[in-house]
Short mmCIF file of C-alpha atoms in Angstrom, two decimals:
data_model
loop_
_atom_site.label_atom_id
_atom_site.label_comp_id
_atom_site.label_asym_id
_atom_site.label_seq_id
_atom_site.Cartn_x
_atom_site.Cartn_y
_atom_site.Cartn_z
CA MET A 220 0.00 0.00 0.00
CA LYS A 221 2.77 2.46 0.87
CA LYS A 222 4.48 1.73 -2.44
CA GLN A 223 1.40 2.83 -4.42
CA VAL A 224 1.11 6.04 -2.44
CA SER A 225 4.78 6.91 -3.00
CA ASN A 226 4.38 6.18 -6.74
CA LYS A 227 1.49 8.64 -6.90
CA ILE A 228 3.62 11.26 -5.19
CA ASN A 229 6.48 10.64 -7.62
CA VAL A 230 4.11 10.91 -10.59
CA GLN A 231 2.74 14.16 -9.18
CA ASP A 232 6.25 15.47 -8.56
CA SER A 233 7.25 14.61 -12.12
CA LYS A 234 4.17 16.44 -13.46
CA TYR A 235 5.12 19.52 -11.46
CA GLN A 236 8.69 19.19 -12.65
CA LEU A 237 7.54 18.92 -16.28
CA PHE A 238 5.39 22.00 -15.78
CA GLY A 239 8.44 23.77 -14.34
CA TYR A 240 10.49 22.89 -17.42
CA ILE A 241 7.75 24.05 -19.78
CA ALA A 242 7.36 27.27 -17.79
CA SER A 243 11.14 27.77 -18.03
CA LEU A 244 11.00 27.46 -21.82
CA ALA A 245 8.08 29.90 -21.89
CA ALA A 246 10.14 32.32 -19.79
CA ALA A 247 13.11 31.97 -22.15
CA ALA A 248 10.90 32.64 -25.19
CA SER A 249 9.28 35.61 -23.45
CA TYR A 250 12.66 37.06 -22.53
CA GLY A 251 13.79 36.60 -26.13
CA VAL A 252 10.80 38.53 -27.42
CA SER A 253 11.21 41.11 -24.64
CA ALA A 254 14.86 41.74 -25.57
CA ASN A 255 13.95 42.53 -29.15
CA LEU A 256 11.03 44.73 -28.12
CA ALA A 257 13.27 46.54 -25.62
CA LYS A 258 15.80 47.25 -28.37
CA ALA A 259 13.10 48.65 -30.66
CA ILE A 260 11.60 50.73 -27.84
CA VAL A 261 14.82 52.36 -26.66
CA ASN A 262 15.99 52.97 -30.24
CA ASP A 263 12.81 54.57 -31.53
CA ILE A 264 10.33 55.42 -28.80
CA ALA A 265 11.50 56.16 -25.26
CA ALA A 266 14.48 56.56 -22.96
CA PRO A 267 15.48 53.39 -21.07
CA LEU A 268 14.15 54.56 -17.70
CA ILE A 269 10.75 55.50 -19.15
CA ALA A 270 10.56 52.22 -21.10
CA THR A 271 11.46 50.25 -17.97
CA SER A 272 8.81 52.03 -15.91
CA PHE A 273 6.06 51.36 -18.42
CA ALA A 274 7.13 47.75 -19.01
CA LEU A 275 7.02 47.04 -15.27
CA LEU A 276 3.72 48.90 -14.85
CA PHE A 277 2.06 46.96 -17.67
CA GLY A 278 3.50 43.70 -16.32
CA PHE A 279 2.09 44.50 -12.88
CA LEU A 280 -1.34 45.31 -14.30
CA ILE A 281 -1.45 42.16 -16.43
CA LEU A 282 -0.37 39.89 -13.58
CA THR A 283 -2.76 41.56 -11.15
CA THR A 284 -5.62 41.03 -13.59
CA ILE A 285 -4.75 37.37 -14.14
CA TYR A 286 -3.98 36.46 -10.53
CA HIS A 287 -6.23 38.84 -8.58
CA LYS A 288 -7.96 35.90 -6.83
CA HIS A 289 -4.61 34.83 -5.38
CA LEU A 290 -3.73 38.21 -3.88
CA ILE A 291 -3.35 38.16 -0.13
CA ASN A 292 -3.83 40.82 2.45
CA ILE A 293 -0.50 42.58 2.75
CA LYS A 294 -1.04 42.86 6.51
CA ASN A 295 -0.83 39.04 6.75
CA ILE A 296 2.71 38.90 5.30
CA ASN A 297 5.38 38.41 7.94
CA LYS A 298 8.28 40.87 8.11
CA LYS A 299 10.92 38.50 6.69
CA THR A 300 8.75 37.59 3.67
CA PHE A 301 7.94 41.24 3.07
CA ILE A 302 11.65 42.12 3.06
CA PHE A 303 12.35 39.27 0.63
CA LEU A 304 9.51 40.46 -1.64
CA PHE A 305 10.87 44.00 -1.51
CA LEU A 306 14.42 42.84 -2.32
CA ALA A 307 13.17 40.59 -5.14
CA GLY A 308 11.21 43.49 -6.61
CA MET A 309 14.18 45.79 -6.31
CA ALA A 310 16.51 43.25 -7.93
CA GLY A 311 14.03 42.46 -10.69
CA SER A 312 13.34 46.07 -11.57
CA THR A 313 17.07 46.84 -11.49
CA GLY A 314 17.59 43.94 -13.88
CA VAL A 315 14.92 45.15 -16.30
CA GLY A 316 16.22 48.71 -16.14
CA SER A 317 19.78 47.57 -16.71
CA GLN A 318 18.66 45.49 -19.68
CA TYR A 319 16.92 48.50 -21.26
CA TYR A 320 20.01 50.66 -20.73
CA ALA A 321 22.15 47.91 -22.24
CA MET A 322 19.82 47.65 -25.25
CA ASN A 323 20.16 51.38 -25.72
CA ASN A 324 23.94 51.11 -25.96
CA ALA A 325 24.81 47.71 -27.44
CA PRO A 326 23.50 45.23 -30.03
CA VAL A 327 20.67 42.94 -28.95
CA PHE A 328 22.59 39.84 -30.05
CA VAL A 329 25.31 40.68 -27.53
CA VAL A 330 23.16 42.06 -24.70
CA ALA A 331 20.62 39.21 -24.68
CA PRO A 332 23.15 36.40 -24.09
CA ILE A 333 24.94 38.40 -21.41
CA THR A 334 21.61 39.12 -19.73
CA GLY A 335 20.71 35.48 -20.23
CA SER A 336 23.73 34.43 -18.24
CA TYR A 337 21.82 35.23 -15.07
CA PRO A 338 21.83 31.50 -14.16
CA LEU A 339 25.47 31.98 -13.19
CA PHE A 340 24.40 34.47 -10.58
CA ALA A 341 21.49 32.26 -9.54
CA ILE A 342 23.90 29.35 -9.07
CA PHE A 343 26.31 31.51 -7.08
CA PHE A 344 23.62 33.00 -4.83
CA SER A 345 21.88 29.65 -4.33
CA PHE A 346 25.24 28.29 -3.20
CA LEU A 347 25.51 31.14 -0.70
CA PHE A 348 21.93 31.28 0.55
CA LEU A 349 20.17 28.00 -0.26
CA ARG A 350 22.77 25.34 0.57
CA LYS A 351 20.36 23.51 2.84
CA VAL A 352 17.51 23.65 0.32
CA GLU A 353 19.20 23.00 -3.02
CA LYS A 354 22.23 20.86 -3.69
CA GLN A 355 24.64 21.68 -6.49
CA ASN A 356 26.61 19.00 -8.30
CA LEU A 357 29.12 18.50 -11.08
CA SER A 358 26.43 18.98 -13.75
CA THR A 359 25.67 22.42 -12.32
CA LEU A 360 29.33 23.38 -12.47
CA ILE A 361 29.69 22.08 -16.05
CA GLY A 362 26.56 24.01 -17.08
CA ALA A 363 27.95 27.19 -15.52
CA VAL A 364 31.23 26.79 -17.40
CA MET A 365 29.30 26.24 -20.64
CA ILE A 366 27.33 29.45 -20.05
CA ILE A 367 30.56 31.39 -19.53
CA LEU A 368 32.09 29.89 -22.68
CA GLY A 369 28.96 30.57 -24.74
CA VAL A 370 28.70 34.21 -23.67
CA THR A 371 32.43 34.67 -24.26
CA LEU A 372 32.14 33.23 -27.78
CA ILE A 373 29.23 35.53 -28.62
CA ILE A 374 31.06 38.61 -27.35
CA LEU A 375 34.27 37.70 -29.17
CA SER A 376 32.39 36.98 -32.42
CA LYS A 377 31.13 40.56 -32.53
#
């Protein structure tokens, strides 16, 4: 009986994992489209800071519309979680703003891969802050080295 229950859990976990992989590909495609739109916007329409502000505002409005049923009362958020949300928002908006400034000053085919190397920073910070939650292995290190080599090749090919 226990074996059947654990199989169900594993099947559920694998479904969630598959959804995570699909969502990751959707994020990559969205970022690819976003990079090209950002380049067009900062070249022809608006300054990077204005473009960043509107992009984040429209993103907020779209997500709020889609997920409004999942919003929680901000008073119910504990202090630590609130600080993490604030820092995540600050880091995310700094990232978007930096990407728009980069698009204003460099070719999209160079900026996008450099921006896309954020997994290196995610790996580094997860090593620092999430050691107990997530384990890194040789595959992670090899992937990080491949990212560095790929970005280097793209920059040097310019």
